[in-house]
Coordinates of C-alpha atoms and ligand atoms in Angstrom, one line a residue:
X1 CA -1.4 -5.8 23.3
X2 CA -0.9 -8.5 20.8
X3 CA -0.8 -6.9 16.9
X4 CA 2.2 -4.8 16.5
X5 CA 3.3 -1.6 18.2
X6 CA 5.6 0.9 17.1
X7 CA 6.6 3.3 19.4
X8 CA 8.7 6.8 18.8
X9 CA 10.7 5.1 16.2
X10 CA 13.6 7.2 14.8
X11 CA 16.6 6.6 12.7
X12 CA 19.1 9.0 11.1
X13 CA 21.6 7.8 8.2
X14 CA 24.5 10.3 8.7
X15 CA 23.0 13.4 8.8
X16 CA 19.6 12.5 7.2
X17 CA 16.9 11.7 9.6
X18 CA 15.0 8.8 8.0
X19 CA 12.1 8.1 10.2
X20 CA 10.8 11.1 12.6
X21 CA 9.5 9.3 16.0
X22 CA 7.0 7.2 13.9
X23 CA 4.4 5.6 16.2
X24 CA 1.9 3.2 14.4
X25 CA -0.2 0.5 16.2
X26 CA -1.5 -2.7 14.5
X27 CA -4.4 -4.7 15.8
X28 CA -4.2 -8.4 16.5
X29 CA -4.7 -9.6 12.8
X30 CA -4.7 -6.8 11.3
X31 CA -3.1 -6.0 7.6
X32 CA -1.6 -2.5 7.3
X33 CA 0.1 -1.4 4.1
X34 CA 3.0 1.4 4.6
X35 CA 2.6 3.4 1.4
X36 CA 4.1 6.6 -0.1
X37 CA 6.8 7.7 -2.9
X38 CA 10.5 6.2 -2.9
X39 CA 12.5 7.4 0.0
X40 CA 9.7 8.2 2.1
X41 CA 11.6 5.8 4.5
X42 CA 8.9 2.7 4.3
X43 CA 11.4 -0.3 3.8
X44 CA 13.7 1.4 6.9
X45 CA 10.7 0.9 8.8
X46 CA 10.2 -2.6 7.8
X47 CA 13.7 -3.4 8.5
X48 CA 13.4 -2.5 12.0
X49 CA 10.4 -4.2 12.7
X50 CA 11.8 -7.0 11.5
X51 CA 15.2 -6.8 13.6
X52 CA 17.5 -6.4 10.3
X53 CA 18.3 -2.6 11.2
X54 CA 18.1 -1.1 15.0
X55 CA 16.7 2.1 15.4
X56 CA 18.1 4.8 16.8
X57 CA 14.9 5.1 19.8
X58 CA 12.0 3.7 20.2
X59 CA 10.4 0.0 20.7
X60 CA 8.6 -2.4 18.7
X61 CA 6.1 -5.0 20.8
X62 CA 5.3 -7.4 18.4
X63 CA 2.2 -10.2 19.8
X64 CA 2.6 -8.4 23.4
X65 CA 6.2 -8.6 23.3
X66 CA 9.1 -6.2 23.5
X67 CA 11.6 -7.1 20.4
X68 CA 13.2 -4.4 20.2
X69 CA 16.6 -5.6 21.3
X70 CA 16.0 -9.3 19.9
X71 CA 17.6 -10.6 16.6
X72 CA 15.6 -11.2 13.5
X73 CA 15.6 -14.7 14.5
X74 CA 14.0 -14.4 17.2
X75 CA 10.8 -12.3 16.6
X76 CA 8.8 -14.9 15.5
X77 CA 7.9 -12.8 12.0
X78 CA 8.1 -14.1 8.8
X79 CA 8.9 -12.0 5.8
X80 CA 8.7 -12.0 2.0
X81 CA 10.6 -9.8 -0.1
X82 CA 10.6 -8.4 -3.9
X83 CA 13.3 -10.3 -5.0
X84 CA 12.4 -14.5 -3.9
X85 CA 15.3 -15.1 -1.5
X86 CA 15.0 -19.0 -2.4
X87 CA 17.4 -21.6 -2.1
X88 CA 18.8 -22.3 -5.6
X89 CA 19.9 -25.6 -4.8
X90 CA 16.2 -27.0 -3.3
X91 CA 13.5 -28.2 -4.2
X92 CA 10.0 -25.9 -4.0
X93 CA 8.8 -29.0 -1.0
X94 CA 13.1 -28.3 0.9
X95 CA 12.5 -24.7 0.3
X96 CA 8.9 -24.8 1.7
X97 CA 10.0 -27.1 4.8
X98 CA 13.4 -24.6 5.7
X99 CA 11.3 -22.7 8.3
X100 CA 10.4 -25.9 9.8
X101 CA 13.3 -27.8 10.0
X102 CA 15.3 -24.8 11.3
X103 CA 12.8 -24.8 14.1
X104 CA 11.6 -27.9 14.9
X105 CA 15.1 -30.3 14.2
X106 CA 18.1 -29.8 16.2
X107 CA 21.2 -29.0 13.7
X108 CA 22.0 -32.9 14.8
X109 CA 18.9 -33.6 13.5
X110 CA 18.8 -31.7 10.4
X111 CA 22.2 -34.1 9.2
X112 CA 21.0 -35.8 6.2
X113 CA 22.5 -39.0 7.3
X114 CA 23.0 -39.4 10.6
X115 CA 19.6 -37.3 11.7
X116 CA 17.6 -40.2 10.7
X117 CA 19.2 -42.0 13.6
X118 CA 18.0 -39.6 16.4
X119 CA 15.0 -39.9 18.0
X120 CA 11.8 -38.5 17.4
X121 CA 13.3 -37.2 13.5
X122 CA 10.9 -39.3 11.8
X123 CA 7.6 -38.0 13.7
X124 CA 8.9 -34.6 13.4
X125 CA 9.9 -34.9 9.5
X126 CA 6.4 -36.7 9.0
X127 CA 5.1 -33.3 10.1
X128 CA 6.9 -31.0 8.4
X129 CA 5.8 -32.9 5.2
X130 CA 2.1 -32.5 6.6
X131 CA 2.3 -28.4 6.9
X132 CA 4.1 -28.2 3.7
X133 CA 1.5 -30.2 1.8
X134 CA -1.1 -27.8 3.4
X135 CA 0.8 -24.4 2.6
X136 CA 1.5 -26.1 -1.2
X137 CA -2.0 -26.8 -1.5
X138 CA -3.6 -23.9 -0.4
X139 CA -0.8 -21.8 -2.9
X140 CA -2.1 -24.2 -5.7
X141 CA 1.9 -24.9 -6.4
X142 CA 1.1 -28.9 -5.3
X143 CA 2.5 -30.1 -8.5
X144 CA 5.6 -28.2 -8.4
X145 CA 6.9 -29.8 -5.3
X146 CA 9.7 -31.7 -6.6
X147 CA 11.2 -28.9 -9.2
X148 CA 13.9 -26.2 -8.0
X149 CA 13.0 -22.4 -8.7
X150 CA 15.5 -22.4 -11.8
X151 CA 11.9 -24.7 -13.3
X152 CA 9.6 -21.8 -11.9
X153 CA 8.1 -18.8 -13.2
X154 CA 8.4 -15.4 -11.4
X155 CA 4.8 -15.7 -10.0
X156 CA 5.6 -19.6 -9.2
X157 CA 8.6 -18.2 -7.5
X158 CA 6.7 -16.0 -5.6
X159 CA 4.2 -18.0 -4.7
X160 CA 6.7 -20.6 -3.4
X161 CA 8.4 -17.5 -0.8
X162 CA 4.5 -16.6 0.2
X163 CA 4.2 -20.3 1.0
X164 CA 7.4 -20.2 3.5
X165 CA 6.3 -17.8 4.9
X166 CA 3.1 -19.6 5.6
X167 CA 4.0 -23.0 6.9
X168 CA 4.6 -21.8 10.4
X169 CA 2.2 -19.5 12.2
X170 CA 4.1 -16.7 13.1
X171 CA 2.5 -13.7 15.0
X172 CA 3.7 -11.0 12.0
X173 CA 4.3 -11.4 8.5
X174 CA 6.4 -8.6 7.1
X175 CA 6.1 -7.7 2.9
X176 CA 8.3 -5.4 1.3
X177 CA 7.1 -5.3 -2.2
X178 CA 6.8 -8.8 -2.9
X179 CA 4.7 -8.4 -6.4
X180 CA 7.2 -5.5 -7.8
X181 CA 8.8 -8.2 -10.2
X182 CA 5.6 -9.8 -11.0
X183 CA 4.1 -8.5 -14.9
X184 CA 0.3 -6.6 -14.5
X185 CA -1.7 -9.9 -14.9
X186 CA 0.1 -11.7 -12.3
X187 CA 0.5 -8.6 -9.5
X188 CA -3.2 -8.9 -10.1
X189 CA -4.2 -12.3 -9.3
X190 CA -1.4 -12.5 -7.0
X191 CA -2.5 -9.8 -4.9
X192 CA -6.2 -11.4 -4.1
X193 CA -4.2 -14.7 -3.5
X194 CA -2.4 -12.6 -0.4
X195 CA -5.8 -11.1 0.6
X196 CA -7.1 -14.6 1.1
X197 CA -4.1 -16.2 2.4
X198 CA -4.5 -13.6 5.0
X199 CA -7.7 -13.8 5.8
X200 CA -7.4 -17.5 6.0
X201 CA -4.2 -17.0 8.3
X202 CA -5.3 -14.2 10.7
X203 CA -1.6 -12.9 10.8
X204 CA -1.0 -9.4 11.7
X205 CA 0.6 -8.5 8.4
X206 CA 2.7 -5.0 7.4
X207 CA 2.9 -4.6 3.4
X208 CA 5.2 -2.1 1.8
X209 CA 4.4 -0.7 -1.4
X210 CA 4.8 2.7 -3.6
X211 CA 1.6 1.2 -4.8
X212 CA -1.2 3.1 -4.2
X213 CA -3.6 0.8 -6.1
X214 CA -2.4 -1.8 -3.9
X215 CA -2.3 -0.6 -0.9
X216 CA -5.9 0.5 -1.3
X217 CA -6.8 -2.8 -2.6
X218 CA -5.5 -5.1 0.2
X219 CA -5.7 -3.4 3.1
X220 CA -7.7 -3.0 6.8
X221 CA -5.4 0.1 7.3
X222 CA -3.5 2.3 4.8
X223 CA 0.0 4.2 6.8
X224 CA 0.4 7.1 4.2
X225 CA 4.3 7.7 4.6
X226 CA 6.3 10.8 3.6
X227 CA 9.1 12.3 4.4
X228 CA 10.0 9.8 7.4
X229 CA 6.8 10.5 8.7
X230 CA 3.1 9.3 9.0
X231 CA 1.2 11.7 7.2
X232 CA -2.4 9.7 7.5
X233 CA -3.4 6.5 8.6
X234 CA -7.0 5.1 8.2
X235 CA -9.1 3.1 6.0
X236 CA -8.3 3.2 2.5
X237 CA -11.6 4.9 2.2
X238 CA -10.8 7.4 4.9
X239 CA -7.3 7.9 3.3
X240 CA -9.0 8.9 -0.1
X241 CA -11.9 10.7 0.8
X242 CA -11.1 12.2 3.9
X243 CA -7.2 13.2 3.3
X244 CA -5.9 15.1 5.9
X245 CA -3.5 17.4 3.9
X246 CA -2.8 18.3 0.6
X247 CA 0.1 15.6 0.5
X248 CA -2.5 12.9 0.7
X249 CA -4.6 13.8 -1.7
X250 CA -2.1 14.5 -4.0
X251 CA -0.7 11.1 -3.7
X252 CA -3.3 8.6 -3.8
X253 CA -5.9 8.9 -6.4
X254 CA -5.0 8.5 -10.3
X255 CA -5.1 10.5 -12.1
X256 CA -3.8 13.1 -9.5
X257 CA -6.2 15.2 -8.0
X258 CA -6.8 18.8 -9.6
X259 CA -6.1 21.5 -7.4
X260 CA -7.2 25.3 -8.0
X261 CA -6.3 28.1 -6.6
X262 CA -9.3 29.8 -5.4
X263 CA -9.7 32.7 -2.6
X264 CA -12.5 32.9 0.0
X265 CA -15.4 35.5 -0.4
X266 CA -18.7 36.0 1.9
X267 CA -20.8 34.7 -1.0
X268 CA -18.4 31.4 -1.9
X269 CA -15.1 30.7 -3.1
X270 CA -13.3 32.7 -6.1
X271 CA -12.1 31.5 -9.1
X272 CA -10.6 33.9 -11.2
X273 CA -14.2 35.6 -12.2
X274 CA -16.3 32.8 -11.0
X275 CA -17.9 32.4 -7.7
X276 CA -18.0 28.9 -6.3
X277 CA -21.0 27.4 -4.6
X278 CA -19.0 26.3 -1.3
X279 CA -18.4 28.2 2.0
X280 CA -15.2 28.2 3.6
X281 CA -14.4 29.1 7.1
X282 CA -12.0 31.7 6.6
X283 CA -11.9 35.2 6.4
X284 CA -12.6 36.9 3.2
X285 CA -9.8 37.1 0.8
X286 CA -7.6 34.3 2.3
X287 CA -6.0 32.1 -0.3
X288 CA -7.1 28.6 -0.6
X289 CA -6.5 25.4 -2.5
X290 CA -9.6 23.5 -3.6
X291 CA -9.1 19.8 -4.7
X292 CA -11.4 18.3 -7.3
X293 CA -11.0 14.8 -8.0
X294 CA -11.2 13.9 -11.9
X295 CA -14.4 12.1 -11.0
X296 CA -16.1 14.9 -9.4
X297 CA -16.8 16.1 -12.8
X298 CA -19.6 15.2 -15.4
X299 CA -20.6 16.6 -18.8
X300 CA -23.9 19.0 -18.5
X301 CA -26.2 21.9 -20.1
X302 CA -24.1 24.2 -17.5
X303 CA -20.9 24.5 -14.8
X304 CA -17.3 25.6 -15.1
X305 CA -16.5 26.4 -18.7
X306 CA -13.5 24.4 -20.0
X307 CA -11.8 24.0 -23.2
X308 CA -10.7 20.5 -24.4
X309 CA -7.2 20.1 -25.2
X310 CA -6.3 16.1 -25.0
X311 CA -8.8 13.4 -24.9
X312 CA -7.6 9.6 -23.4
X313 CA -9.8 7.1 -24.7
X314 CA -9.4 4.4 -21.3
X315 CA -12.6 1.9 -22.8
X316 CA -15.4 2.3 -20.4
X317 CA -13.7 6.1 -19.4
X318 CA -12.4 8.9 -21.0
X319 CA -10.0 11.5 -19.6
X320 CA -10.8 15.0 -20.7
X321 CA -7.8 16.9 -20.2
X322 CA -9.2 20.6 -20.8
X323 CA -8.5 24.1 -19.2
X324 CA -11.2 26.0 -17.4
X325 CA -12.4 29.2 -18.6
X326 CA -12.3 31.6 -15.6
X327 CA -8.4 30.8 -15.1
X328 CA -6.8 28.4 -17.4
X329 CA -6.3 26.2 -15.0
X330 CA -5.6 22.7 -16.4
X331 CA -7.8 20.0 -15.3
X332 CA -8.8 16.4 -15.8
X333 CA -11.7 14.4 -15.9
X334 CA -13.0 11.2 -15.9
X335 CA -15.9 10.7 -17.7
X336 CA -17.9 7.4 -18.5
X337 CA -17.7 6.9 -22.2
X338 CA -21.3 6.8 -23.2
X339 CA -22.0 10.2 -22.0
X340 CA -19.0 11.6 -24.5
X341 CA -19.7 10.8 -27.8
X342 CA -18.4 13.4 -30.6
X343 CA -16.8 15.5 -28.0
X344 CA -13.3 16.8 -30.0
X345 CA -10.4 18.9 -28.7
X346 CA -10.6 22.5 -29.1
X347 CA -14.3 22.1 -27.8
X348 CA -16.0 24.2 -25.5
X349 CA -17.7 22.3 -22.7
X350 CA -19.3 23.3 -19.5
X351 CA -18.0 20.5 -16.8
X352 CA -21.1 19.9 -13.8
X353 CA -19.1 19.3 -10.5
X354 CA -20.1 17.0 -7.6
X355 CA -19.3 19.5 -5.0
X356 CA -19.9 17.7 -2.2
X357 CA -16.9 16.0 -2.8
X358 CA -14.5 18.8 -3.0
X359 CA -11.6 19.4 -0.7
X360 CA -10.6 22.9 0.5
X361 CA -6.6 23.3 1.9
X362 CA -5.1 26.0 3.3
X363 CA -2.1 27.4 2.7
X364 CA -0.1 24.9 4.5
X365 CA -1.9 22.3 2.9
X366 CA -3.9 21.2 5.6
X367 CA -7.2 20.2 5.1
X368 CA -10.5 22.8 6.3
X369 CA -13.8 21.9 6.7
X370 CA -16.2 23.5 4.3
X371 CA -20.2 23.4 3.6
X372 CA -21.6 23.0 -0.1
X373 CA -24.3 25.6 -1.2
X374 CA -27.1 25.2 -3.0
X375 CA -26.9 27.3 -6.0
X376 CA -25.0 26.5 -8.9
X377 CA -21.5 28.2 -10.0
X378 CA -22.0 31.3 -11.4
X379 CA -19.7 34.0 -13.4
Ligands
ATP1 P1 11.8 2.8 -1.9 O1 10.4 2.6 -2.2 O2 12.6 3.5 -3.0 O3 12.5 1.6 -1.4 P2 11.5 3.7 0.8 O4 10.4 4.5 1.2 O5 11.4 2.3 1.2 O6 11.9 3.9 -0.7 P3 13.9 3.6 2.4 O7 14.5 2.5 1.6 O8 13.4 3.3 3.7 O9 12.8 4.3 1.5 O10 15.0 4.8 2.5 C1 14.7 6.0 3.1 C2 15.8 7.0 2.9 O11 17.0 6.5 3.7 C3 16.3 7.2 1.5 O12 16.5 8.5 1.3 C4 17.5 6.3 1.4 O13 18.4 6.9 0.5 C5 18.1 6.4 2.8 N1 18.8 5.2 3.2 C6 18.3 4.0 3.3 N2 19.3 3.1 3.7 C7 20.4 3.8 3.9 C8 21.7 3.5 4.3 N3 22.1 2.2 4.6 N4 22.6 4.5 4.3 C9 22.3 5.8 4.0 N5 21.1 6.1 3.6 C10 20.1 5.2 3.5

């Protein structure tokens, strides 16, 4: 299969197991972000795939090839990391053509001096210059080609590591956090600059990041990590709104997702005194967790009675941060702003809910089906 395979991949650091047989497969072209909190063991995984840690079992195919055993060097991946990893002492063009010259000149080649004696250095340098030219030009850093990175900005810097990474072809490119230093503006504009350079590239490409926001942004594929395991992986649409556990749910979406603790009943799901329009598949009286997403939630006539206790004015959105009547539960919307003029804390509100797009966990966490009703919420 060409993409990239991982196969039963564990590793253990002492007595800490890291990564718990994780098995993820990558289609040719493909880009799949690894994403959960710190720890979850995302960089270990990246590390292996590259060849710059072995695992304890398991096997990596990268392009239809086993690499499990080969070096770094020799997996035909290149990778761009948070921190630049440029050469201080080159200029952006020498930095840009390393990848290059490593590959394409023999070390007697690569001499300064006496390399312009050998044959075939000139075509082969000519050519280099060419693909650098290219990778500089699509990166828009052209007209920095002659400074060293001391002369750069961070997101010049950055750009400059994306672009080594670039001037070859190589079947993976791996990316562990390579906007973390960048300020908001520039993680922004950088990030659609890696969506394109991808889709212009076609390179199966694995992205690490505790970034939610960017994981969701960039990807085909979203790997939700925790614990040394794959919790989910699917579309960052199928990651959000279908989450398979509690864990999931919990971690992408911001703010979090409210959760209540609610009990099923043959006529809906309890809330405290309140019976929920939505049926459950479980037997009456089993103790559920319903998840409401802080946009599931709108300001009407009549719903769930809250109390307002903090507003957060966003611009277009406001959070209402309130506690619901039938069992001070705290919650949080997100409402558009228009629809919440002179709303003021200590106000009583009733809070309409989009119930279609609730979630119901049980008590492990993991996710059960269940079947909105037509009537609304009643005490
Ligand atoms: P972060 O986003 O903080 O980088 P991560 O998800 O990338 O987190 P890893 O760096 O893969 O997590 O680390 C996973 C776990 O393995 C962590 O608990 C870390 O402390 C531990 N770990 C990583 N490298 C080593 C090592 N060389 N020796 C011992 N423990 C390690």
């Amino acid at each position: 299969m060409a993409g990239i395979a991982i196969e039963g991949i564990r590793k253990s650091f002492g007595a800490t197991q890291v990564l718990k047989a994780v098995s993820l497969q990558l289609r040719q072209g493909e880009f799949l972000s690894l994403v959960g909190p710190s720890g979850c063991g995302k960089t270990t995984l990246l590390r292996i795939i590259a060849g710059l840690k072995t695992a304890d079992s398991g096997a990596i195919h990268i392009a239809g090839r086993e690499v499990t055993r080969l070096r770094a060097a020799d997996r035909d991946i290149a990778m761009v990391f948070q921190n630049y990893a440029l050469y201080p002492h080159l200029t952006v063009a020498e930095n840009l053509a390393v990848p290059l010259v490593m590959r394409a000149l023999t070390p007697w080649q690569r001499l300064p001096l006496l390399g312009r004696l050998a044959p075939g250095t000139a075509a082969r340098r000519r050519e280099i210059a060419a693909r650098v030219q290219a990778a500089a030009e699509m990166l828009r850093i052209g007209h920095l080609l002659d400074r060293r990175p001391v002369q750069l900005s961070g997101g010049q810097r950055q750009r400059v590591a994306l672009g080594r990474a670039l001037v070859r072809q190589p079947s993976a490119f791996l990316m562990d956090e390579p906007l973390s230093n960048l300020d908001a503006e520039l993680r922004a504009s950088t990030r659609r600059e890696i969506v394109e350079l991808h889709r212009a590239a076609g390179v199966t490409t694995v992205y690490v990041t505790h970034d939610q926001v960017e994981a969701m942004t960039m990807s085909d594929r979203v790997a939700v990590m925790m614990g040394g395991e794959v919790l989910q992986l699917g579309t960052p649409r199928e990651v959000y709104e279908e989450p398979a556990e509690l864990r999931v749910a919990a971690f992408l979406g911001s703010p979090r997702i409210n959760t209540l603790k609610v009990a099923a009943a043959p006529d809906g799901l309890r809330l405290g005194p309140v019976t929920l329009p939505l049926q459950a598949a479980a037997a009456p009286g089993t103790r559920l967790t319903l998840g409401l997403r802080p946009e599931a939630f709108a300001l009407a006539g009549e719903g769930l009675a809250a109390r307002v206790e903090h507003l957060e004015f966003l611009g277009a959105e406001l959070l209402l941060h309130g506690r619901l009547a039938a069992d001070e539960s705290p919650i949080i919307a997100r409402l558009p702003q228009a629809e919440t003029a002179g709303l003021a804390i200590g106000a009583q509100v009733a809070l309409a809910v989009e119930w279609r797009a609730a979630l119901l966990f049980d008590a492990e966490g993991k996710r059960l089906r269940l079947a909105p009703q037509r009537e609304a919420a009643h005490a």
